[in-house]
Short mmCIF file of C-alpha atoms in Angstrom, two decimals:
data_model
loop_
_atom_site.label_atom_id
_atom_site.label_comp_id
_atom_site.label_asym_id
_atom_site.label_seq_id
_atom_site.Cartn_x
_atom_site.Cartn_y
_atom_site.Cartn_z
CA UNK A 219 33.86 86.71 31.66
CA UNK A 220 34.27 89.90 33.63
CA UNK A 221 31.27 88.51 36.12
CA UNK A 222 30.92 85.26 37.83
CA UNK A 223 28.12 82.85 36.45
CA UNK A 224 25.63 82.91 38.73
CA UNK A 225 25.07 79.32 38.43
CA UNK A 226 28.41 78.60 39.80
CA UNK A 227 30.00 78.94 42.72
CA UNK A 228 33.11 81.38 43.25
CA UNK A 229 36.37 79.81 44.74
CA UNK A 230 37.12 80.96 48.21
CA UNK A 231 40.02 83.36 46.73
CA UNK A 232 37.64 85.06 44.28
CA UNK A 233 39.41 84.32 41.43
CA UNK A 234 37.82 82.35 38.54
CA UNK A 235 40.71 79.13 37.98
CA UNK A 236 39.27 77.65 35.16
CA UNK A 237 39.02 80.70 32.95
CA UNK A 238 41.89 83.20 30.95
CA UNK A 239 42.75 85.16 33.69
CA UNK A 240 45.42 87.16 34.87
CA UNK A 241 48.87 85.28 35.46
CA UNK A 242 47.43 82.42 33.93
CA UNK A 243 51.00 80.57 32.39
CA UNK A 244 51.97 80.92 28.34
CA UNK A 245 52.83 77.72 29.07
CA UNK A 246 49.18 76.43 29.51
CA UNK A 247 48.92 76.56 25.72
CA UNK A 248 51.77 73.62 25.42
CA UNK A 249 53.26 74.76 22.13
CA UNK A 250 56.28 73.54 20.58
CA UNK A 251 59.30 74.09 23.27
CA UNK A 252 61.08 76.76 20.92
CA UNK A 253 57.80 78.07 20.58
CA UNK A 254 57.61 78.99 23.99
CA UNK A 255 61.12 79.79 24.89
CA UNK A 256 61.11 82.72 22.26
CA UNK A 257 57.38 83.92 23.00
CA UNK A 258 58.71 84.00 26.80
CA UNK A 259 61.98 85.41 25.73
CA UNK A 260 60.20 88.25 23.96
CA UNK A 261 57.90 89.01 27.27
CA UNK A 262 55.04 87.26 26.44
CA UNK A 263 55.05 85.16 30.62
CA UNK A 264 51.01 84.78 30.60
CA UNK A 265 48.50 84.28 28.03
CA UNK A 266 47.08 87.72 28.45
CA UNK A 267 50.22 89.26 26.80
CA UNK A 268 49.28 86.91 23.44
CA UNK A 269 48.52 90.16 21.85
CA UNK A 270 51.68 92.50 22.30
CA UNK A 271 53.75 89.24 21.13
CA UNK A 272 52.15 88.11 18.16
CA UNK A 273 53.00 91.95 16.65
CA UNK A 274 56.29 91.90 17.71
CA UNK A 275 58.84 92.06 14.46
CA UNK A 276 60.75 89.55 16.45
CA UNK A 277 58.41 86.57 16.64
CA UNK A 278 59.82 83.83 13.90
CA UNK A 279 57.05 83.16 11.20
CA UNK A 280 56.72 79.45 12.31
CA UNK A 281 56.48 80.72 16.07
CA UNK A 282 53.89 82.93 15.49
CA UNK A 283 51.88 80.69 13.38
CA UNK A 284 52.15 78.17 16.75
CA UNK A 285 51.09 80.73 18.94
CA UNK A 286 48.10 81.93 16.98
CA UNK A 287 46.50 78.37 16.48
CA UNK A 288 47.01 77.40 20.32
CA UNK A 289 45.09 80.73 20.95
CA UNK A 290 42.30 80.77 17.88
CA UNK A 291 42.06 77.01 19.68
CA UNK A 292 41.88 78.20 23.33
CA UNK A 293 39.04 81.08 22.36
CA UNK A 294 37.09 78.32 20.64
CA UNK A 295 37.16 76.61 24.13
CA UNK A 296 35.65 79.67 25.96
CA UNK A 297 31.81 79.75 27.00
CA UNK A 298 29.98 81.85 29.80
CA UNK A 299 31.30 79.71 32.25
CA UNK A 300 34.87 80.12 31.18
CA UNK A 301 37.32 77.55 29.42
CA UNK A 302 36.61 74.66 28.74
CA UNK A 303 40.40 73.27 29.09
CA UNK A 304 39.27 69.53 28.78
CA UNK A 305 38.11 70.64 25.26
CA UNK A 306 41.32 72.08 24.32
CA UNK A 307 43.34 69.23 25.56
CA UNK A 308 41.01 67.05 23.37
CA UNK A 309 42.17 68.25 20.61
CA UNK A 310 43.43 66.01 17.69
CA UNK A 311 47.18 68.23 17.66
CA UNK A 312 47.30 68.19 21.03
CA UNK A 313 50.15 66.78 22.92
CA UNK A 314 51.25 67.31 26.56
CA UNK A 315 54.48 69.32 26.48
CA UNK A 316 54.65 70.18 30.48
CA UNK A 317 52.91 69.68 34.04
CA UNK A 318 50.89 72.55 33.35
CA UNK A 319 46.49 71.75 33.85
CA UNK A 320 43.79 73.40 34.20
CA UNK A 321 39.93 72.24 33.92
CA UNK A 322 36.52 73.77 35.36
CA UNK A 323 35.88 70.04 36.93
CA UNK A 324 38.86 70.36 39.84
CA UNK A 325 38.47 74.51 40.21
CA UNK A 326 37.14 73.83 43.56
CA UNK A 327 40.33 71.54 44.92
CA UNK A 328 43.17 73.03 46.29
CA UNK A 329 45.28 71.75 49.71
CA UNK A 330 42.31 72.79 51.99
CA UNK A 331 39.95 70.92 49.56
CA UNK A 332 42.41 67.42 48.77
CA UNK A 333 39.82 65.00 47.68
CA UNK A 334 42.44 61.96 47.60
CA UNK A 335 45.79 61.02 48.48
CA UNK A 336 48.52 61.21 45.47
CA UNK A 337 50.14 57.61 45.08
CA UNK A 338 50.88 54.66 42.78
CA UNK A 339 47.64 53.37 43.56
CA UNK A 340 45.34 56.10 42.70
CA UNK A 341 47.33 57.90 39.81
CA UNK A 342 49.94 55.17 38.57
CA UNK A 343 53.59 55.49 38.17
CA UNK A 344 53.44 58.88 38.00
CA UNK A 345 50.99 59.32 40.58
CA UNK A 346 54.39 57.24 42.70
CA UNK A 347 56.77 59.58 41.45
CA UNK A 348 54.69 62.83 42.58
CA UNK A 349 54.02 61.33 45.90
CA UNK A 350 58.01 61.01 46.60
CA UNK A 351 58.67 64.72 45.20
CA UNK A 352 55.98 65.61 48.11
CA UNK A 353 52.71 66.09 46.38
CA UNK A 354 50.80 64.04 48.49
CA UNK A 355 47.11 65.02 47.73
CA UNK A 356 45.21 65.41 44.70
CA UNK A 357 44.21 69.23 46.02
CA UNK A 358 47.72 69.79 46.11
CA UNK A 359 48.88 69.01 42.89
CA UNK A 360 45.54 70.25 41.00
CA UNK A 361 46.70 73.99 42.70
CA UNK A 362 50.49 73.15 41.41
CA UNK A 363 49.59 72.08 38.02
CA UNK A 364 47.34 75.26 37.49
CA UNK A 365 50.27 77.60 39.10
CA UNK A 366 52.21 75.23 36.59
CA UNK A 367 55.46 73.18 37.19
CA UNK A 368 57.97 74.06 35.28
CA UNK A 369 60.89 71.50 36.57
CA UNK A 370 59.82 67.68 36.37
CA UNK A 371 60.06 65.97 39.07
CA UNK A 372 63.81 63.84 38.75
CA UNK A 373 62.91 60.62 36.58
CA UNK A 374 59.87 62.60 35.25
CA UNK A 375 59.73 61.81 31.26
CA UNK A 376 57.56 61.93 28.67
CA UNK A 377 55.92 58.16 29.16
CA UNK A 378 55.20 59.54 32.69
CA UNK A 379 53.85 62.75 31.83
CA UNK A 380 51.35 61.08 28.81
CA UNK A 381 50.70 58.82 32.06
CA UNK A 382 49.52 61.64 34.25
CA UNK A 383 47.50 63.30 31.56
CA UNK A 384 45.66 60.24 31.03
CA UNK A 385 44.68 60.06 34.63
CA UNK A 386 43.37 63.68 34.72
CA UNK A 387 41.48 64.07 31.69
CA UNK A 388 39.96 60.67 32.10
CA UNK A 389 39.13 61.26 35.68
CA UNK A 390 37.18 65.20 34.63
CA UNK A 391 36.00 63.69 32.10
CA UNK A 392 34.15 61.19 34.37
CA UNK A 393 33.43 63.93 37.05
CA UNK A 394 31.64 65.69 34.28
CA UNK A 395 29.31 62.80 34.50
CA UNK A 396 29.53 61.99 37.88
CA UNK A 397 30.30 64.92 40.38
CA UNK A 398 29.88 62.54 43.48
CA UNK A 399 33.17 60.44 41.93
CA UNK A 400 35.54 63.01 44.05
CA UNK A 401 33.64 61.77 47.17
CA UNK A 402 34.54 58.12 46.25
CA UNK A 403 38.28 58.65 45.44
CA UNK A 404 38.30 59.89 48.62
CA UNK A 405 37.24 57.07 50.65
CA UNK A 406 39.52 54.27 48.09
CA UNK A 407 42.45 56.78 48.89
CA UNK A 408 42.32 58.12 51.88
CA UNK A 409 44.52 61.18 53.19
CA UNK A 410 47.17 60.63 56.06
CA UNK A 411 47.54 62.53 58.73
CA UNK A 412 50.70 63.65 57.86
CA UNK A 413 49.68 64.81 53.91
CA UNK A 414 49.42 68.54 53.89
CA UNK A 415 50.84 69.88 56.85
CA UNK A 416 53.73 72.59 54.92
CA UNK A 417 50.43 74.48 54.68
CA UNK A 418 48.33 74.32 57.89
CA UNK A 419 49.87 77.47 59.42
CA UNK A 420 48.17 79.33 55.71
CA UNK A 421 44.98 78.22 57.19
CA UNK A 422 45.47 79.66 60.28
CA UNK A 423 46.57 83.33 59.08
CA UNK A 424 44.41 85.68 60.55
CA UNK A 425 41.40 86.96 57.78
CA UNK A 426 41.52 90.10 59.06
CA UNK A 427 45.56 90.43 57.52
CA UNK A 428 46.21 91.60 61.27
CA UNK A 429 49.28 88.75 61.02
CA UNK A 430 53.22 90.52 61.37
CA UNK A 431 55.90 88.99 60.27
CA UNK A 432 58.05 87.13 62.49
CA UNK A 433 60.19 89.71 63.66
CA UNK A 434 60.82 93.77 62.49
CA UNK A 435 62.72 94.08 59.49
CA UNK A 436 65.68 96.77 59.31
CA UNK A 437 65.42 99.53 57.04
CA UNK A 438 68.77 98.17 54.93
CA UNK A 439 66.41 94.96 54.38
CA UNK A 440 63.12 96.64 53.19
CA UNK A 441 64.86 98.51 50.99
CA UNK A 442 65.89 95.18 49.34
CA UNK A 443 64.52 94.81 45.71
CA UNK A 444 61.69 91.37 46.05
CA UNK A 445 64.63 89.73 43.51
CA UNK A 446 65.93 88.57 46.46
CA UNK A 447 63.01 86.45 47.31
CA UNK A 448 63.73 84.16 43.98
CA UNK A 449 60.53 83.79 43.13
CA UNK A 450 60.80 83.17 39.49
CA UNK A 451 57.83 85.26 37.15
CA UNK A 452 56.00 85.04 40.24
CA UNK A 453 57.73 88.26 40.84
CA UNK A 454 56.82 89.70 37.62
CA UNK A 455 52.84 89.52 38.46
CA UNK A 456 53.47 90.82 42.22
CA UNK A 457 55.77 93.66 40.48
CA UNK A 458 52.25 94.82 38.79
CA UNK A 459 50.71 94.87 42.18
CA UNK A 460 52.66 97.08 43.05
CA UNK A 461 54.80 95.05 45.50
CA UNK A 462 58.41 96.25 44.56
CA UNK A 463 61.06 96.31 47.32
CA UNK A 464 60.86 93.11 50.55
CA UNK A 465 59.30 95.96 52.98
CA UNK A 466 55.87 95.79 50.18
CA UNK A 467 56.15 92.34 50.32
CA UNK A 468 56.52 92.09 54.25
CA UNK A 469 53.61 94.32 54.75
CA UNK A 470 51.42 92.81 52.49
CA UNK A 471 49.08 90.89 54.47
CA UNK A 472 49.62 86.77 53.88
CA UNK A 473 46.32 86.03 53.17
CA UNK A 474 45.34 88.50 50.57
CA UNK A 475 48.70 86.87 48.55
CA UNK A 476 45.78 84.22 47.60
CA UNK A 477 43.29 86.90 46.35
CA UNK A 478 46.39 88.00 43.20
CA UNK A 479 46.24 85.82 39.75
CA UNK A 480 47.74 82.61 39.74
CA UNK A 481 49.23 83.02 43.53
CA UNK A 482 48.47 79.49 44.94
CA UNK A 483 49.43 78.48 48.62
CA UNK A 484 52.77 77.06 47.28
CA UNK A 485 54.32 80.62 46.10
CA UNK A 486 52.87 82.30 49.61
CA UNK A 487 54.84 79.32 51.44
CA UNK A 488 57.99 80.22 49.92
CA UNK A 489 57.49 84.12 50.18
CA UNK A 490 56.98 83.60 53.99
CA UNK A 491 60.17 81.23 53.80
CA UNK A 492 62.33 83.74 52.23
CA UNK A 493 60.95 86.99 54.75
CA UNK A 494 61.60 84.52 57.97
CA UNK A 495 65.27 83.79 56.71
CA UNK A 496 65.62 87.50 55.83
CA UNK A 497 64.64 87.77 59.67
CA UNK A 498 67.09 85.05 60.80
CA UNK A 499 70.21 86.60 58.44
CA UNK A 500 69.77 90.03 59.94
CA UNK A 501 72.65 91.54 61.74
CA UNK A 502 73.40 93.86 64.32
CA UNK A 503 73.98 96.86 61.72
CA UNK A 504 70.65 95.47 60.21
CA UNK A 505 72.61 94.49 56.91
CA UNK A 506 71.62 90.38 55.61
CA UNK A 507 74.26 87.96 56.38
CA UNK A 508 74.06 86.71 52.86
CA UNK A 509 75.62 83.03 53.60
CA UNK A 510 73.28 82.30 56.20
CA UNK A 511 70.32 83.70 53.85
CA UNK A 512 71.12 81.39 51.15
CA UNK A 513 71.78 78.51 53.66
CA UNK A 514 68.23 78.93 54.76
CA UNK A 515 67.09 78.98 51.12
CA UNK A 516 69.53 76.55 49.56
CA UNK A 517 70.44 79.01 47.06
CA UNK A 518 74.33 79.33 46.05
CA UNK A 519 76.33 82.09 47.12
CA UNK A 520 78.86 83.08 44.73
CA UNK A 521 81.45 83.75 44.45
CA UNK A 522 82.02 81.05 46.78
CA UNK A 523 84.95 82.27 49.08
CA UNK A 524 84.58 86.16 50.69
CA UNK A 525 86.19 88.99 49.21
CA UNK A 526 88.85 90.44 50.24
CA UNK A 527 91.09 92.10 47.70
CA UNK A 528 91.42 95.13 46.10
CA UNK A 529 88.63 96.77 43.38
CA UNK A 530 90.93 95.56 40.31
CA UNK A 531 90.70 91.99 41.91
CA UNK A 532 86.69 91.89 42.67
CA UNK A 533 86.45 92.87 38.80
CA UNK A 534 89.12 90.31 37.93
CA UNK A 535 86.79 87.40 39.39
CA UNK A 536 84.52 87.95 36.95
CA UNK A 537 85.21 84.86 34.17
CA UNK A 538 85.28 82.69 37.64
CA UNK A 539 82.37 84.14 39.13
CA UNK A 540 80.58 82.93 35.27
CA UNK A 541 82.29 79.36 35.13
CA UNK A 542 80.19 79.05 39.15
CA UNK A 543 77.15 79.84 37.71
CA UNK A 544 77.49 77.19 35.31
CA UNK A 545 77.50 74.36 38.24
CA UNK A 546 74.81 76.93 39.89
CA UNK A 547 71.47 75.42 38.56
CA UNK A 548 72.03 76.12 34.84
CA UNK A 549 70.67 74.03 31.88
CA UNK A 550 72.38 72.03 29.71
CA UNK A 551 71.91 74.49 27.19
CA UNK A 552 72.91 77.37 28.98
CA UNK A 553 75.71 75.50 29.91
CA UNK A 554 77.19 75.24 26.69
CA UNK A 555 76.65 78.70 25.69
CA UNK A 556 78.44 79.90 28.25
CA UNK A 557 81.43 77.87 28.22
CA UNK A 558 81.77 78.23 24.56
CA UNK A 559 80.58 82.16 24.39
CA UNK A 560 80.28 83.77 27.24
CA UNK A 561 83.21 82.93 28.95
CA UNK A 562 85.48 82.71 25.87
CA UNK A 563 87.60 85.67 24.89
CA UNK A 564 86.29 86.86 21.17
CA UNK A 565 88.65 85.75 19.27
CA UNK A 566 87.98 81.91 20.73
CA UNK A 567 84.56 82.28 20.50
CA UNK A 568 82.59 79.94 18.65
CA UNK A 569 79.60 81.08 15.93
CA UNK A 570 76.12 80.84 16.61
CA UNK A 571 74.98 78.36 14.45
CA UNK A 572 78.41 75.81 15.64
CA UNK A 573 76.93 76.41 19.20
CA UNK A 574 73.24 75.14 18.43
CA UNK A 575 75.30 71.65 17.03
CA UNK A 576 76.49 71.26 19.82
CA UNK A 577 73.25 71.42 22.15
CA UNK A 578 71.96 68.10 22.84
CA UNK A 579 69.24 68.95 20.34
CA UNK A 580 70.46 70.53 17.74
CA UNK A 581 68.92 74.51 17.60
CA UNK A 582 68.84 77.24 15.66
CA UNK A 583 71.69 80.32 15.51
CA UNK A 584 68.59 82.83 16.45
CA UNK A 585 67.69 80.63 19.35
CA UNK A 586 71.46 80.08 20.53
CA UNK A 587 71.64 84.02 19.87
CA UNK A 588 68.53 84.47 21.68
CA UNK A 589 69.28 82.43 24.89
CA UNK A 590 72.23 84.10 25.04
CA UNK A 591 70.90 87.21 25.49
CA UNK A 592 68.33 86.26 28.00
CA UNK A 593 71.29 84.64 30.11
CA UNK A 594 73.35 88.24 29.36
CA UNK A 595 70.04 89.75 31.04
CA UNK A 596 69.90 87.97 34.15
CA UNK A 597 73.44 88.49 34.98
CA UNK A 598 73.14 91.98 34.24
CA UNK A 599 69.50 92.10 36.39
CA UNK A 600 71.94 90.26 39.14
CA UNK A 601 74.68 92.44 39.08
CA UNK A 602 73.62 95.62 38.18
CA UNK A 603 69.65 95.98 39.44
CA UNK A 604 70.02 93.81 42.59
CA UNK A 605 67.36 91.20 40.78
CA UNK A 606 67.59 87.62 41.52
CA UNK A 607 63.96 86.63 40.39
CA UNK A 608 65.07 84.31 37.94
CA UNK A 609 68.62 83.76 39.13
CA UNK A 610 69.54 80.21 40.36
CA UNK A 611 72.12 82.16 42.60
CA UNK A 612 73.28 85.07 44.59
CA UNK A 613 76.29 87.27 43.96
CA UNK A 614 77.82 88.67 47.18
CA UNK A 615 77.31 92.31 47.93
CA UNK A 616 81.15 93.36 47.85
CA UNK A 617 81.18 91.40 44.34
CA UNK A 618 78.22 93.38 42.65
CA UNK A 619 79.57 97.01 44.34
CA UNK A 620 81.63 97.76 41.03
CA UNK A 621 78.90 96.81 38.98
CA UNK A 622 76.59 98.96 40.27
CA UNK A 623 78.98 101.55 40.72
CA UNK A 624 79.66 101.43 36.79
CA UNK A 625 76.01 101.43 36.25
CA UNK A 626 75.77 104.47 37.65
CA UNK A 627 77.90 106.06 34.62
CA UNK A 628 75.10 104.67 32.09
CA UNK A 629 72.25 106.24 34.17
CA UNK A 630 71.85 108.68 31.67
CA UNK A 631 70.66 106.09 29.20
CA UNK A 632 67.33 104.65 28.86
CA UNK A 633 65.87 101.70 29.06
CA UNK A 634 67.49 98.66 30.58
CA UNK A 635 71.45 98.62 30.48
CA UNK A 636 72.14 94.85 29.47
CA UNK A 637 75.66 93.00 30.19
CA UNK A 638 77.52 94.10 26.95
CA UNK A 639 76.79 97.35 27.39
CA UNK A 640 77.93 97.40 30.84
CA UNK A 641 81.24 95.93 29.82
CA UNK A 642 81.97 98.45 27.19
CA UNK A 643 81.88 101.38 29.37
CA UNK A 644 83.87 99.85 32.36
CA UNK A 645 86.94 101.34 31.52
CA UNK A 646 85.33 104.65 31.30
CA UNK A 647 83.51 103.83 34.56
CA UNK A 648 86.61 102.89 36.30
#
């Protein structure tokens, strides 16, 4: 799989989008849910890390049993030409767990290439519910569902999502037969003028990567760590590109985003977002005006109000900074962990395993204990590193100054310094 069959032809980004590649989504194997959370949890984000996971003394029994049929499955699917996803998904077991597709049949759609518009009439109910979330062509949502997305749209449930996956395995399965079937969607469905547009000025980026960015960034800025951006494990895969503080990322050229693993037009859209309200935030000293940068984002600022007390009352805010985050994007599971963990003195804590009886399906005490660690990690990415990626928020820079600052009296341990280790040492610290 290292060479393109010569029989086919290449997509315009030179990637191959039908077979295991790079950045291609854990989530594209549609295990069980806990499945995933802990193989994710445990740094296993695409399917080429299968192999560090399934050693990894961590991995539950059942888990790893999951994750080694989906994959003995997957490599049955694999052929000169690549996968053969429709195979997998034909699978007796298989079930539909997420809007996350892939197939050899649509590798040559994406929003320059949209075949057909995305409504009730051509894709159903669901195909009614995509089309008012904004995925108004097929090319569109065939690049989404490879990139993978991992919210539903509102109103999205199961009977909708079997729906979908009806339509798209039925309809490759028919363009297997008939290749000239795209041709005829598109003239029972046409396109409007208006479907596609958030991605006309991608088209137009100069090839040669000559293309600035809207204005010159300051030095404070550039120095930024690409957290800030919020782009999710996105920021992971450009992270192993080398692209590590917002002056990479600025410099990068726009078009050769397209050329990286699973980097589809969407993600480059809302990297060029984030720079151009980086741009529009910047001061006079060159610092970010961090409420107008999360205006342009939509992203919540927190703590909510400026500071302007003393140290001893920035470090006070803390519980209250953690009861925001709650109403800051969280799940419903998160949500419950930190109002009855988290945020609760020890002694008023409640156990593990009462926690997971109280989620709205009922979970283990290893997975309550393990998604309270990952939500100890990204506050302590947040607060201590600067790194938003997976953050539904943004602390203010006069909040996260003693953080850091105590950091700075751990530096002489390795590896990552995680939130309760932080905490232990702040007296020391301060």
């Amino acid at each position: 799989m290292d060479e393109w069959p010569e029989n086919k032809t290449k997509p315009e980004d030179g990637s191959d989008k039908s077979g295991i590649a790079s950045g291609t989504s854990i989530r594209h194997l549609h295990m069980d849910p806990a499945a995933t959370d802990q193989v994710e949890t445990l740094g296993c984000l695409e399917i080429s890390d299968i192999a560090n996971v399934l050693t990894n003394p961590e991995l539950s029994a059942a888990n790893r049993h999951e994750l080694a049929t989906c994959s003995f499955r997957l490599l049955g699917c694999v052929s000169g030409d690549g996968v053969d996803w429709l195979s997998y998904y034909q699978h007796p077991d298989f079930e539909p767990k997420g809007l996350y597709f892939n197939c050899m049949e649509f590798r040559e759609l994406h929003p320059g290439n949209p075949a057909f518009s995305v409504n009730r009439a051509s894709l159903g109910n669901a195909g009614a519910m995509l089309e008012r979330a904004g995925i108004g062509t097929f090319g569109l949502l065939v690049e989404k569902l490879r990139d993978g997305i991992r919210d539903l749209p509102s109103g999205f449930g199961k009977v909708k999502l079997l729906e979908l996956w009806g339509h798209l395995t039925k309809l490759a399965q028919e363009i297997r037969k008939n290749p000239e079937l795209l041709q005829v969607l598109a003239i029972r469905h046409p396109i409007t003028g208006t479907t596609g547009r958030e991605f006309e000025s991608l088209e137009e980026t100069d090839p040669e990567g000559n293309n600035e960015p809207p204005a010159i960034l300051s030095s404070q800025i550039r120095a930024l760590d690409l957290g800030v951006l919020h782009l999710g494990k996105k920021s992971d895969m450009l992270r192993k590109q080398g692209l590590i503080t917002i002056g990479n990322v600025a410099d990068y050229p726009r078009w050769k985003f397209l050329s990286l693993p699973s980097m589809g037009k969407t993600t480059v859209s809302r990297i060029t977002a984030g720079l151009e309200a980086l741009t529009k935030a910047q001061g006079p000293d060159g610092e970010v005006d961090w409420e107008t940068y999360c205006d342009l984002i939509k992203l919540t600022l927190l703590p909510s109000q400026p500071l302007t007390g003393t140290f001893a009352q920035t470090i006070a805010l803390l519980p209250l900074v953690i009861e925001e985050t709650v109403l800051a994007g969280e799940t419903d599971d998160n949500r419950i962990i930190l109002e009855n963990r988290i945020m609760k003195p020890p002694s008023e804590r409640l156990t593990l395993e009462a926690v997971g009886e109280l989620m709205p399906t009922r979970i283990t005490r290893e997975r309550v204990r393990q998604k309270e660690a990952m939500i100890l990690r990204r506050l302590a990415a947040s607060l201590v590193h600067g790194d938003y990626a997976k953050a539904p928020y943004h602390f203010r820079p006069e909040f996260t100054e003693p953080w850091r600052k105590a950091a700075e009296h751990f530096s002489s341990i390795e590896g990552d310094i995680s939130l309760n280790d932080l905490i232990t040492g702040l007296e020391l610290a301060w």
